[in-house]
């Protein structure tokens, strides 16, 4: 407890966006608590501080519900990385990223990096069904309210947005295509940006599949952004840098 | 024609087992400006002796069965005429009851009898009520399986209603309930929310989709009645009460067999309405439906079902809602004061409320000075906040930042709530900071760190951890099993938040069933005390397994539960002792001197009903 009361200034901000029920909270929970358990739909946004080596990374887990749409741009202000999350069993959730969430990132840093994350891969990919972390096998048994989908249905539907039809799988190509469109929306050059195959992930919060990979890749990628911010801060002496000299913490584990 | 017969007949439903003359005696009690607990007890003693020796039967199933038969067979017009023989029967019954009240089977038989005789009283009362409630009416409806045969009302209405029960959509897995199953119908209390256009918005059990035809029918009923410039308020059947509340473009319906009064159910529906407002604001709901009459509000409320489910569970289990008062965690007043001071010191512009909660009970509330001068925080708003916290419990280290509207404070604008637990991983001590500034998260989070630091320095967390609900045994009265005490005015501060205190429910009320039974008894006593047609000041109620005494004065409202063997004299002594004990402990049991921020930098832009707030825009309006 006292540890928390210690002042920790976040060095960098990571925001998780995506439609409700895609598993944003579950992903973060899996990463920080090494567990999968029943969640409650997030209200507003929840702020977490993660120690990453000598750095403090703030993570905003936002609510996907339309009710909280307006707050998104506030959470995204100054973000160094945005995780755009969809549910691999729901075309709609991928479409929503473009329709509803992409514009929220307008307030993010201009050098913000974007990851496209298809969660619930355990429902479509046999590889994602194995527990990634043998010490903490998947908990909670059956997926809660997540839509159940026959695991063999690889053909992408003709129309991704047909309303009322049962949820259908989203392939990696669709995610990569979306990544391209995100870069274009941001006015970024595909050649000089991080490639889609590095920035598109399929994860499972339930089994832990690719979850550490996702967060750790992103954290490593935002390091330059942290360093740049610190140099800027050193020029303005008013800013508190007290935790600058903290010894590096463990790279992972409880914080 | 619809409003003439059945409604007046049923209006006094809750009154039927109480002979009129007792009511008269009950009414002239109290309200003397007496001092101190002793004086109150004197009044009580006099009052009780006035009541004589008869007991109050609890109206149970039996009563209703009997009434049911009479409803479906007798002509209501006839029952409106007083029947002298029935009155006689009532008085002999009283004598009998007072002799044999302890014989269970005997009692229920007698109540059965009384049900018939009391109908006279009921009918008389209804005649009076009919005048007050012109323009509003109650339709008698015999719901459930017998609906088709027994439905009383106009032909149009009854046929529509039969469909509602008979024809249901196929079950959906989504909310895990087969709405066609008998178990679904047997729920103690259903709650539905629909839009004026008849679109389903929320159902407590079963999915809204599966129930859309039922909700459509409810709406048909509502609008059918509205077309005659009337408001539908409630429908009674043999075992259920259906209550309708319309608030703006929303219609809320409750179908309950909990035997609560119509007013209580109405109040519960209002809590549901307010919880919806707390998420969306009244102004935006109005705007949405002005914009598009058949908007599907579930789009905006999706994900909030658990908050509403949680609220309805709380309403059933937590008497705070019934009493419209807040339950504080008992704490030494010195500790409470020092915690208040900690909160008072950690402020930032636009922070208007700092609330500390432990073990789901209030520890202290600090309000910005201009705000408290302007308006006070209503218990209902605190209840909604507590429910929100319960339903949104993020995991441990997270700090939540979310818009929330306090509907009684101002139904049209948002506050931004910072919610964080101070004692992870236990998560029993929760800090809630409310700001009017959407962007203030980091400043407010900084306040939390200061509060946390000060609490560490003073070791407050472990002191709070020691605080506990108390046991009724601490009062030291052997026959007293439980009580709820709600003082109306804490001296020195008339703007105080209404509070109540109550001990832990202990044996014999340890199991869920027994707890609910006691709560039901309290609800029953409460409905009698607050009956709109015949409010009472004092009720001494001998039930099968306990004896209850409810008493309301200008200074407090008190509900007590005794072992069944208690005598009236004992009960009076017990209450004297209890009041004395409460007086002695009040500094610990209540927030006595609510603290304010002495000065706030930049007093908030927004206070109650301020116009310039960016009232509704939470961003979702742009999506409509
Ligand atoms: N099968 C499976 N189910 C998952 C996975 N991740 C989350 N879920 C389930 O999906 C549902 C929603 O998860 P949340 O983490 O609450 O979703 P969210 O994106 O945070 O939703 P909001 O807070 O409403 O925006 C829950 O019932 C989870 O159990 C996953 O990897 N696999
Ligand atoms: Mg979430």
Tab-separated table of C-alpha atoms and ligand atoms in Angstrom, chain A residues 18-27 36-42 61-65 119-123 143-146 203-206, ligand 1:
chain	number	residue	atom	x	y	z
A	18	UNK	CA	-12.447	-0.773	-28.794
A	19	UNK	CA	-16.092	-1.705	-28.709
A	20	UNK	CA	-17.653	-2.960	-25.520
A	21	UNK	CA	-17.209	-6.623	-24.767
A	22	UNK	CA	-14.149	-7.145	-26.974
A	23	UNK	CA	-12.052	-7.883	-23.881
A	24	UNK	CA	-10.036	-4.726	-23.197
A	25	UNK	CA	-10.338	-5.012	-19.431
A	26	UNK	CA	-9.673	-8.739	-19.595
A	27	UNK	CA	-6.486	-8.187	-21.577
A	36	UNK	CA	-8.678	-14.233	-16.392
A	37	UNK	CA	-11.801	-13.635	-14.476
A	38	UNK	CA	-15.269	-12.308	-14.876
A	39	UNK	CA	-15.362	-8.607	-15.632
A	40	UNK	CA	-17.948	-5.894	-15.389
A	41	UNK	CA	-18.439	-3.581	-18.307
A	42	UNK	CA	-16.162	-0.608	-17.663
A	61	UNK	CA	-8.578	1.052	-20.072
A	62	UNK	CA	-11.551	2.814	-21.621
A	63	UNK	CA	-15.213	1.887	-21.763
A	64	UNK	CA	-16.398	0.695	-25.142
A	65	UNK	CA	-19.985	1.688	-24.532
A	119	UNK	CA	-8.812	-10.648	-28.947
A	120	UNK	CA	-10.607	-13.909	-28.074
A	121	UNK	CA	-8.342	-15.798	-30.448
A	122	UNK	CA	-8.946	-18.872	-28.311
A	123	UNK	CA	-12.323	-19.108	-30.020
A	143	UNK	CA	-16.305	-17.719	-21.919
A	144	UNK	CA	-18.982	-15.648	-20.321
A	145	UNK	CA	-21.191	-13.697	-22.615
A	146	UNK	CA	-18.809	-13.828	-25.513
A	203	UNK	CA	-4.513	-12.441	-28.469
A	204	UNK	CA	-6.513	-14.333	-25.918
A	205	UNK	CA	-7.052	-12.841	-22.507
A	206	UNK	CA	-8.554	-16.142	-21.548
C	1	LIG	N1	-13.255	-16.524	-25.006
C	1	LIG	C1	-12.760	-15.369	-24.600
C	1	LIG	N2	-13.553	-14.499	-23.950
C	1	LIG	C2	-13.023	-13.318	-23.562
C	1	LIG	C3	-11.684	-12.990	-23.809
C	1	LIG	N3	-11.445	-11.763	-23.307
C	1	LIG	C4	-12.602	-11.331	-22.764
C	1	LIG	N4	-13.552	-12.275	-22.904
C	1	LIG	C5	-14.929	-12.170	-22.420
C	1	LIG	O1	-15.557	-11.095	-23.061
C	1	LIG	C6	-16.383	-10.375	-22.180
C	1	LIG	C7	-16.024	-8.915	-22.141
C	1	LIG	O2	-14.745	-8.715	-21.601
C	1	LIG	P1	-14.282	-7.297	-21.040
C	1	LIG	O3	-12.834	-7.417	-20.784
C	1	LIG	O4	-15.131	-6.856	-19.928
C	1	LIG	O5	-14.582	-6.370	-22.293
C	1	LIG	P2	-14.280	-4.821	-22.437
C	1	LIG	O6	-13.735	-4.645	-23.797
C	1	LIG	O7	-13.466	-4.333	-21.305
C	1	LIG	O8	-15.747	-4.207	-22.404
C	1	LIG	P3	-16.170	-2.720	-21.934
C	1	LIG	O9	-15.508	-2.449	-20.640
C	1	LIG	O10	-17.670	-2.759	-21.811
C	1	LIG	O11	-15.757	-1.792	-23.011
C	1	LIG	C8	-16.253	-11.055	-20.842
C	1	LIG	O12	-17.345	-11.923	-20.654
C	1	LIG	C9	-14.978	-11.835	-20.955
C	1	LIG	O13	-15.009	-12.981	-20.159
C	1	LIG	C10	-10.866	-13.949	-24.499
C	1	LIG	O14	-9.696	-13.762	-24.756
C	1	LIG	N5	-11.456	-15.106	-24.873
